[in-house]
Amino acid sequence: MYNKIDLREVPAERLKEISLDLVNIDAQAPEFEPNRQFYFMAKARDYVKRKSAELGRPMTFFTQTFGCQMNARDSEKLLGILEKIGYQETTDEHADFVLYNTCTVRENANLRVYGRLGYLNTMKKKNPHMMIALCGCMMQEPEVVEKIKKSYRFVDIIFGTHNIFKLAELLCMRFEEKKMVVDIWKDTDRIVEDLPTERKYSFKSGVNIMFGCNNFCSYCIVPYVRGRERSRKPEDIIAEIKRLVADGVVEVMLLGQNVNSYGKNLEQPVTFAELLRQVNEIPGLERIRFMTSHPKDLSDDLIEAMRDCDKVCRHLHLPLQSGSSQILKVMNRRYTKEQYLELVEKIRKAVPDIALTTDIIVGFPGETEEDFEETMDVVRRVRYDSAFTFIYSKRTGTPAAKMENQVPEDVVKARFDRLLAEVQKISSEVCGRDVHTVQKVLVEELDDHVEGYVTGRMSNNTVVHFPGNADLIGKIVDVYLEESKGFYYMGKQA
Ligand code: SAH
Ligand code: SF4
Ligand code: F3S
């Protein structure tokens, strides 16, 4: 009998190399992270193994992610933990462990989750081993948790956005307690590094550079559910990207609600422009993307960094929200229509081939026909490659929810349709600008529709389909763009 490993004695950077089957789960749980979570992963793994022997089949899990890239990245971390525990992934809710990572940015996002929960209840009646867990932004709202406790009592585990690293520990609690486990933190200043992650794509990855948001745009729930802004240290970010590159990643997406204010709260402040320059130096990395840029904090220094760094993609997502300076003021966006347009001009001057995309909200309280026309005016002037258009959704707890001059639904709907038509018309005109040229394309997957074709993305994020096979996935190849189809190209390898 060999000695089992006591995780209280293992340095954090060695944890990932240790086989969880060799961990002494009878020892006390370490009090510090990330060791503590590796201990609970080992413990849960032991449980899953025994359960699976009892059932004579593997234990399975299914996760569904709602919302933004931040949530998608969180889900990769959750998946990494579940795989370490020994659950096998399945493609639908016929699973022993179902986890929904929720979003609450608009009312529809919440409604979708409640809809799915009804369905899960019937599934759980058929599979007594099934466990249901909910996490993410929606769970940071006390009313939501109350509603689930009252009306969806079959849910097993609820946790929030600040403690996703604790999944293994919460699972162990649930295995032992046999009642609903609820663990929501109001806010946190902690960033737990070095936990396992399981990437969706082998060749590209999101990388969190900061968490939370301090901007409090008056319509937005995100600062309330994601907490205050916290930046990761540049050395941790660089080390993570180097590890990813060693593991085959060629493209990273640096993630934050407002990447332009990155680094301000660090002990040794660093700007986002400096971080970009450092990431650009990483050997083997080919492409750098980032999301999201707030126009108010987009510095000249950053524009220069974008111009100078060869790995930074020719794409900028620059949310407008509204073209009316009056509405922007009430939204608390802290820029005017004129400042936004000047910024666009500056960026285009520095990086002429850049693709610009945006987010726009229609029907913010008090929006008049004139205000809406200002938005249309910006859309016509900037000529975005694409724009995500949203109908304003009232979020309880935000300042805008208390505003009395809400715009009638039919008026909003009519404006929304006009905006969408304009956005699509322009987009189909501008997206084809590179036709008949050769461009570098990162191949992402086999084409969904045409056999013998693959799908990839250009530096400016436009999609290209061309003949090829699975060997090309993850590679950057030269493609001749034969034909523009409005939002995408058909091409052939050059
Ligand atoms: N941090 C990013 C946005 C995150 S939320 C930024 O500042 O740009 C993504 C988008 O959802 C926002 O850009 C906004 O257009 C939209 N959104 C946020 N709250 C909304 C609401 N209450 N109603 C409708 N759309 C909203
Ligand atoms: Fe929401 Fe504004 Fe923060 Fe973006 S910057 S997450 S829109 S509060
Ligand atoms: Fe939604 Fe949360 Fe992202 S509310 S948009 S998942 S930060």
XYZ file of C-alpha atoms and ligand atoms in Angstrom:
535
model
C 0.000 0.000 0.000
C 1.512 3.303 -1.096
C 1.012 6.513 0.838
C -1.815 8.628 -0.452
C -1.153 12.303 -1.104
C -2.197 14.934 1.419
C -3.129 17.980 -0.655
C -2.331 20.321 2.215
C 1.321 19.689 1.422
C 1.324 20.145 -2.368
C 2.416 23.426 -4.021
C -0.415 24.932 -6.099
C 1.403 24.755 -9.420
C 1.872 20.984 -9.071
C -1.802 20.184 -8.415
C -2.737 19.658 -12.055
C -0.134 16.890 -12.443
C -1.462 14.817 -9.551
C -3.783 11.897 -10.220
C -6.878 12.558 -8.136
C -7.159 8.834 -7.463
C -4.014 9.098 -5.321
C -5.353 11.875 -3.087
C -5.995 11.061 0.553
C -9.650 12.048 0.912
C -9.698 10.925 4.545
C -7.249 13.695 5.428
C -8.644 17.093 6.330
C -9.620 19.413 3.484
C -6.963 22.094 2.850
C -8.164 25.537 3.914
C -6.496 27.415 1.092
C -7.215 27.518 -2.648
C -6.838 26.033 -5.142
C -5.731 22.990 -3.087
C -9.051 22.834 -1.297
C -10.972 22.419 -4.567
C -8.643 19.696 -5.831
C -9.360 17.860 -2.572
C -13.112 18.100 -3.175
C -12.670 17.053 -6.813
C -10.946 13.908 -5.525
C -13.717 13.333 -3.030
C -16.496 13.819 -5.587
C -14.577 11.593 -7.972
C -14.612 8.808 -5.437
C -18.380 9.219 -5.050
C -18.972 9.243 -8.809
C -16.821 6.145 -9.234
C -18.752 4.215 -6.611
C -22.092 5.355 -7.992
C -21.080 4.414 -11.487
C -20.005 0.904 -10.336
C -23.359 0.551 -8.601
C -25.273 1.546 -11.735
C -22.995 -0.367 -14.108
C -22.626 2.663 -16.402
C -20.701 5.946 -16.495
C -22.198 8.969 -14.728
C -22.910 11.741 -17.206
C -23.280 15.515 -17.232
C -24.745 18.179 -19.488
C -24.133 21.919 -19.313
C -25.944 24.712 -21.084
C -24.590 28.238 -21.163
C -26.690 31.352 -21.640
C -25.376 34.879 -22.151
C -22.021 36.354 -23.051
C -18.447 35.189 -23.604
C -17.707 35.675 -19.926
C -20.259 33.005 -19.114
C -18.920 30.770 -21.886
C -15.460 30.975 -20.336
C -16.867 30.284 -16.858
C -18.545 27.189 -18.294
C -15.199 25.917 -19.573
C -13.935 26.122 -16.011
C -16.999 24.289 -14.712
C -16.554 21.642 -17.392
C -12.896 21.242 -16.438
C -13.957 20.505 -12.861
C -16.701 18.050 -13.896
C -14.329 16.106 -16.129
C -11.754 15.868 -13.334
C -14.496 14.486 -11.120
C -15.048 11.765 -13.696
C -18.419 12.659 -15.154
C -18.722 12.065 -18.891
C -20.242 14.768 -21.066
C -23.457 14.114 -23.006
C -25.247 16.207 -25.587
C -28.610 16.725 -23.899
C -30.446 16.754 -20.579
C -30.632 12.930 -20.378
C -27.808 13.151 -17.852
C -27.047 12.526 -14.186
C -25.879 16.073 -13.616
C -27.378 19.026 -15.467
C -25.918 22.504 -15.009
C -27.340 25.720 -16.442
C -25.031 28.729 -16.399
C -27.560 31.549 -16.592
C -27.729 35.128 -17.888
C -30.040 37.902 -16.734
C -29.077 40.811 -18.972
C -32.545 40.878 -20.546
C -35.867 39.432 -19.386
C -35.933 36.814 -22.231
C -32.779 35.227 -20.861
C -34.552 34.541 -17.550
C -37.735 33.293 -19.200
C -35.764 30.729 -21.174
C -34.267 29.287 -18.011
C -37.633 28.996 -16.258
C -39.019 27.291 -19.353
C -36.214 24.739 -19.337
C -36.631 24.085 -15.622
C -40.184 22.863 -16.179
C -38.826 20.366 -18.675
C -36.049 19.253 -16.306
C -38.596 18.493 -13.614
C -40.260 15.845 -15.801
C -36.851 14.386 -16.658
C -35.854 14.169 -13.027
C -38.960 12.179 -12.205
C -37.729 9.543 -14.661
C -34.103 9.521 -13.461
C -33.837 9.522 -9.661
C -30.048 9.966 -9.820
C -30.366 13.234 -11.668
C -29.011 16.365 -10.031
C -29.773 19.864 -11.240
C -27.524 22.855 -10.612
C -28.014 26.502 -11.529
C -25.317 29.142 -11.509
C -24.374 32.396 -13.168
C -25.744 35.914 -13.264
C -29.428 35.163 -12.695
C -28.591 33.511 -9.375
C -27.061 36.738 -8.074
C -30.579 38.195 -7.908
C -32.203 37.439 -4.539
C -35.740 37.380 -6.046
C -34.696 34.650 -8.458
C -33.251 32.464 -5.718
C -36.413 32.950 -3.632
C -38.572 31.934 -6.575
C -36.522 28.784 -7.208
C -36.554 27.796 -3.559
C -40.327 28.169 -3.536
C -41.469 26.938 -6.928
C -38.619 24.770 -8.256
C -37.697 22.725 -5.210
C -36.267 19.887 -7.281
C -33.171 22.006 -8.002
C -30.182 20.591 -6.075
C -27.467 23.244 -6.135
C -27.556 27.013 -6.644
C -24.443 29.155 -6.794
C -23.491 32.502 -8.285
C -20.858 34.199 -10.396
C -18.266 34.751 -7.653
C -17.793 31.162 -6.503
C -17.870 29.011 -9.626
C -14.472 27.664 -8.551
C -16.304 25.933 -5.671
C -18.368 23.545 -7.808
C -16.633 20.386 -6.503
C -17.084 21.435 -2.879
C -20.767 22.223 -3.427
C -21.296 18.862 -5.121
C -19.738 17.091 -2.143
C -22.028 19.030 0.180
C -25.020 17.949 -1.839
C -23.921 14.310 -1.901
C -23.772 14.398 1.893
C -26.671 16.638 2.837
C -29.447 15.420 0.542
C -31.040 18.860 0.459
C -30.788 21.945 -1.722
C -27.358 23.609 -1.419
C -27.421 27.381 -1.909
C -24.180 29.372 -1.924
C -24.318 32.890 -3.304
C -21.704 35.535 -2.572
C -22.702 39.187 -2.829
C -19.329 40.254 -4.147
C -15.715 39.179 -3.946
C -12.223 40.543 -4.272
C -10.830 37.058 -4.819
C -9.512 35.580 -8.026
C -8.711 31.878 -7.696
C -6.024 30.886 -10.205
C -4.840 27.481 -11.438
C -8.048 25.482 -11.603
C -8.644 22.965 -14.406
C -10.453 24.126 -17.563
C -11.757 22.230 -20.534
C -11.715 24.235 -23.758
C -14.474 24.014 -26.313
C -12.002 24.569 -29.164
C -8.472 23.184 -29.177
C -7.033 26.137 -31.130
C -8.722 29.182 -29.599
C -9.629 30.273 -26.121
C -11.117 33.077 -24.099
C -8.868 34.471 -21.386
C -10.350 36.529 -18.556
C -8.295 39.624 -17.941
C -10.735 41.210 -15.530
C -13.998 40.474 -13.780
C -16.943 42.680 -12.846
C -17.897 46.184 -13.932
C -17.890 49.616 -12.271
C -19.708 51.562 -14.945
C -23.320 51.282 -13.864
C -24.916 52.148 -17.185
C -28.413 52.950 -15.977
C -30.157 50.108 -17.871
C -27.656 47.372 -17.049
C -27.793 44.637 -14.417
C -24.243 43.370 -14.986
C -22.495 45.460 -12.256
C -25.012 44.117 -9.713
C -24.535 40.462 -10.640
C -20.832 40.456 -11.494
C -19.599 42.742 -8.742
C -16.854 45.354 -8.736
C -14.061 45.506 -11.270
C -11.047 43.265 -10.516
C -8.127 42.806 -12.872
C -5.912 39.756 -13.019
C -2.184 40.395 -12.754
C -0.481 40.692 -16.146
C 1.978 37.932 -15.216
C -0.887 35.508 -14.498
C -2.525 36.385 -17.824
C 0.708 35.997 -19.784
C 1.509 32.699 -18.054
C -1.976 31.370 -18.879
C -1.663 32.368 -22.536
C 1.778 30.759 -22.775
C 0.343 27.529 -21.373
C -2.527 27.724 -23.867
C -0.124 28.275 -26.767
C 1.962 25.290 -25.642
C -1.290 23.341 -25.751
C -2.088 24.292 -29.359
C -3.976 27.582 -29.032
C -3.280 30.151 -31.782
C -6.023 32.701 -31.039
C -7.014 34.258 -27.724
C -9.926 36.493 -26.865
C -9.110 38.747 -23.912
C -12.304 39.063 -21.909
C -13.724 41.757 -19.655
C -16.884 43.873 -19.456
C -14.751 46.915 -20.113
C -11.246 45.884 -21.127
C -10.212 49.495 -21.642
C -10.182 50.088 -17.907
C -8.026 46.995 -17.338
C -5.307 47.239 -14.703
C -6.437 50.409 -12.961
C -7.007 48.679 -9.624
C -3.823 46.621 -9.605
C -1.132 47.273 -7.003
C 1.147 48.144 -9.886
C -1.232 49.637 -12.434
C -0.883 48.534 -16.058
C -2.926 49.833 -18.984
C -4.783 47.634 -21.443
C -2.553 48.973 -24.225
C 0.532 47.780 -22.316
C -1.050 44.387 -21.755
C -1.817 44.074 -25.487
C 1.792 44.853 -26.325
C 2.982 42.190 -23.877
C 0.586 39.560 -25.209
C 1.643 40.420 -28.760
C 5.187 39.304 -27.866
C 4.185 35.738 -26.958
C 5.871 33.388 -29.437
C 3.564 30.960 -31.226
C 0.438 33.034 -30.599
C -1.059 34.191 -33.917
C -4.154 36.223 -33.156
C -5.440 38.424 -30.356
C -9.044 39.550 -29.999
C -10.693 41.377 -27.107
C -14.171 42.136 -25.766
C -15.632 44.579 -24.790
C -14.342 48.099 -25.285
C -16.204 50.958 -23.672
C -15.888 54.072 -25.872
C -15.354 56.368 -22.875
C -12.060 54.658 -21.957
C -10.616 53.958 -25.393
C -7.284 55.775 -25.283
C -5.011 57.025 -28.059
C -2.398 54.716 -26.627
C -4.695 51.740 -27.240
C -5.353 52.833 -30.818
C -1.595 52.958 -31.356
C -1.161 49.538 -29.790
C -3.838 48.138 -32.110
C -2.080 49.679 -35.070
C 1.369 48.439 -34.051
C 0.658 44.929 -32.766
C 0.641 42.559 -35.729
C -1.291 39.848 -33.876
C -4.189 42.090 -32.874
C -7.112 41.321 -35.170
C -8.601 43.921 -37.479
C -11.858 44.054 -35.577
C -13.221 46.296 -32.853
C -16.513 45.823 -31.060
C -17.477 49.292 -29.893
C -20.927 49.384 -28.292
C -22.865 52.527 -29.209
C -26.120 51.799 -27.282
C -27.707 55.011 -28.576
C -26.820 57.752 -31.046
C -28.591 60.447 -29.059
C -26.348 62.439 -26.703
C -29.361 63.126 -24.502
C -30.192 59.403 -24.139
C -26.503 58.541 -23.702
C -26.415 60.943 -20.785
C -29.376 59.318 -19.068
C -27.858 55.913 -19.832
C -24.762 57.097 -17.931
C -22.491 56.140 -20.838
C -20.288 59.218 -20.398
C -19.719 60.016 -24.083
C -21.689 62.038 -26.634
C -22.668 61.230 -30.204
C -19.927 63.561 -31.441
C -17.256 61.999 -29.223
C -18.214 58.532 -30.444
C -18.013 59.588 -34.085
C -14.657 61.273 -33.523
C -13.356 58.129 -31.912
C -14.463 56.035 -34.895
C -12.701 58.449 -37.209
C -9.483 58.252 -35.197
C -9.533 54.455 -35.194
C -10.237 54.231 -38.922
C -7.400 56.621 -39.624
C -4.956 54.487 -37.629
C -6.252 51.105 -38.807
C -8.013 51.681 -42.162
C -9.051 48.067 -42.775
C -10.670 47.617 -39.351
C -14.132 46.052 -39.079
C -16.388 47.785 -36.577
C -19.287 46.096 -34.818
C -21.591 47.387 -32.114
C -24.488 46.906 -29.676
C -27.557 49.136 -29.831
C -30.541 49.390 -27.497
C -33.884 50.580 -28.872
C -36.639 51.982 -26.673
C -34.678 53.187 -23.655
C -37.045 55.215 -21.381
C -37.735 58.644 -22.852
C -36.393 57.806 -26.323
C -38.171 60.110 -28.788
C -38.439 59.757 -32.554
C -35.661 62.376 -32.820
C -33.423 60.419 -30.457
C -34.003 57.284 -32.487
C -33.146 59.155 -35.708
C -29.827 60.119 -34.102
C -29.107 56.416 -33.656
C -30.009 55.753 -37.294
C -27.727 58.617 -38.256
C -24.731 57.086 -36.453
C -25.482 53.715 -38.039
C -25.486 55.306 -41.501
C -22.303 57.240 -40.851
C -20.231 54.506 -39.222
C -21.460 51.705 -41.492
C -20.904 48.805 -39.101
C -19.901 45.353 -40.288
C -22.585 44.080 -37.991
C -24.615 45.270 -35.054
C -26.419 43.467 -32.259
C -29.700 45.252 -31.785
C -31.714 44.848 -28.592
C -35.110 45.954 -27.421
C -34.722 47.703 -24.081
C -35.564 45.326 -21.258
C -36.451 46.637 -17.827
C -34.145 45.154 -15.162
C -35.397 45.480 -11.598
C -32.845 47.213 -9.399
C -31.342 49.378 -12.136
C -31.975 53.153 -12.188
C -33.690 52.987 -15.606
C -36.340 50.593 -14.297
C -37.707 53.401 -12.111
C -37.922 55.915 -14.958
C -41.506 56.814 -15.703
C -41.341 57.613 -19.394
C -41.115 54.011 -20.674
C -41.715 53.847 -24.444
C -44.853 51.944 -25.612
C -44.154 48.464 -26.934
C -45.558 49.006 -30.448
C -43.442 52.140 -30.933
C -40.301 50.287 -29.827
C -41.059 47.329 -32.077
C -41.513 49.560 -35.130
C -38.229 51.368 -34.447
C -36.446 48.096 -33.838
C -37.564 46.776 -37.238
C -36.418 49.938 -38.997
C -33.032 49.786 -37.295
C -32.538 46.116 -38.060
C -33.354 46.617 -41.743
C -30.857 49.484 -41.971
C -28.136 47.576 -40.122
C -28.562 44.549 -42.385
C -28.602 46.585 -45.571
C -25.354 48.354 -44.664
C -23.745 45.203 -43.393
C -24.400 43.350 -46.656
C -22.778 46.254 -48.494
C -19.641 46.580 -46.370
C -18.932 42.940 -45.537
C -18.037 42.193 -49.150
C -15.254 44.776 -49.366
C -12.458 42.186 -49.517
C -13.899 40.104 -52.355
C -11.323 38.876 -54.919
C -8.424 39.244 -52.465
C -6.407 36.619 -50.610
C -6.889 36.667 -46.821
C -5.594 34.690 -43.864
C -8.351 32.468 -42.475
C -8.276 30.496 -39.220
C -10.184 27.289 -39.925
C -12.639 26.594 -37.098
C -14.800 23.633 -38.086
C -16.263 21.489 -40.823
C -18.974 23.334 -42.737
C -22.447 22.594 -41.320
C -24.125 22.757 -44.681
C -21.811 21.683 -47.465
C -19.909 18.417 -47.341
C -16.202 18.692 -48.141
C -16.118 22.328 -46.979
C -14.682 24.012 -43.884
C -15.598 27.258 -42.123
C -13.132 29.799 -40.790
C -12.724 33.422 -39.840
C -10.689 36.254 -41.234
C -8.783 38.617 -38.962
C -11.729 41.017 -39.160
C -14.051 38.234 -37.937
C -15.884 37.685 -41.256
C -16.785 34.048 -41.921
C -15.414 32.224 -44.980
C -16.461 28.816 -46.354
C -14.149 26.920 -48.679
C -13.293 23.361 -49.750
C -11.171 21.502 -47.190
C -11.116 18.725 -44.632
C -10.755 18.261 -40.874
C -6.942 18.377 -41.052
C -7.199 22.121 -41.592
C -9.028 22.818 -38.321
C -6.953 25.133 -36.124
C -4.676 26.174 -38.984
C -4.344 29.596 -40.549
C -4.435 29.333 -44.323
C -4.450 31.733 -47.281
C -7.854 31.805 -48.930
C -8.913 33.541 -52.136
C -12.334 35.146 -51.588
C -14.237 34.222 -54.737
C -17.693 35.472 -53.925
C -19.302 37.676 -51.265
C -22.631 36.422 -49.962
C -23.391 39.533 -47.924
C -22.414 38.356 -44.439
C -19.872 35.702 -45.470
C -17.642 34.623 -48.339
C -17.183 31.539 -50.449
C -13.527 30.981 -51.287
C -10.812 28.534 -52.208
C -7.348 27.896 -50.798
C -4.804 30.165 -52.499
N -19.917 45.382 -21.114
C -20.458 45.446 -22.381
C -21.864 44.924 -22.534
C -22.354 43.761 -21.786
S -24.057 43.413 -21.954
C -20.480 46.902 -22.793
O -20.487 47.790 -21.981
O -20.566 47.144 -23.968
C -24.202 43.231 -23.709
C -25.183 44.163 -24.328
O -26.483 43.905 -23.856
C -24.964 45.625 -24.051
O -23.997 46.186 -24.854
C -26.320 46.213 -24.301
O -26.465 46.611 -25.645
C -27.264 45.065 -24.030
N -28.045 45.312 -22.816
C -27.587 45.445 -21.557
N -28.615 45.702 -20.716
C -29.740 45.724 -21.471
C -31.115 45.962 -21.196
N -31.538 46.222 -19.955
N -31.995 45.905 -22.221
C -31.581 45.640 -23.474
N -30.304 45.429 -23.784
C -29.385 45.475 -22.814
Fe -23.287 46.958 -18.413
Fe -22.290 49.323 -18.956
Fe -20.879 47.596 -17.503
Fe -21.258 47.144 -20.080
S -20.135 48.865 -19.193
S -21.481 45.700 -18.429
S -23.310 47.939 -20.429
S -22.797 48.584 -16.919
Fe -25.525 37.832 -19.181
Fe -24.028 37.832 -17.096
Fe -22.945 38.045 -19.446
S -25.966 38.834 -17.268
S -24.497 39.056 -20.652
S -24.045 36.316 -18.719
S -22.237 39.009 -17.587
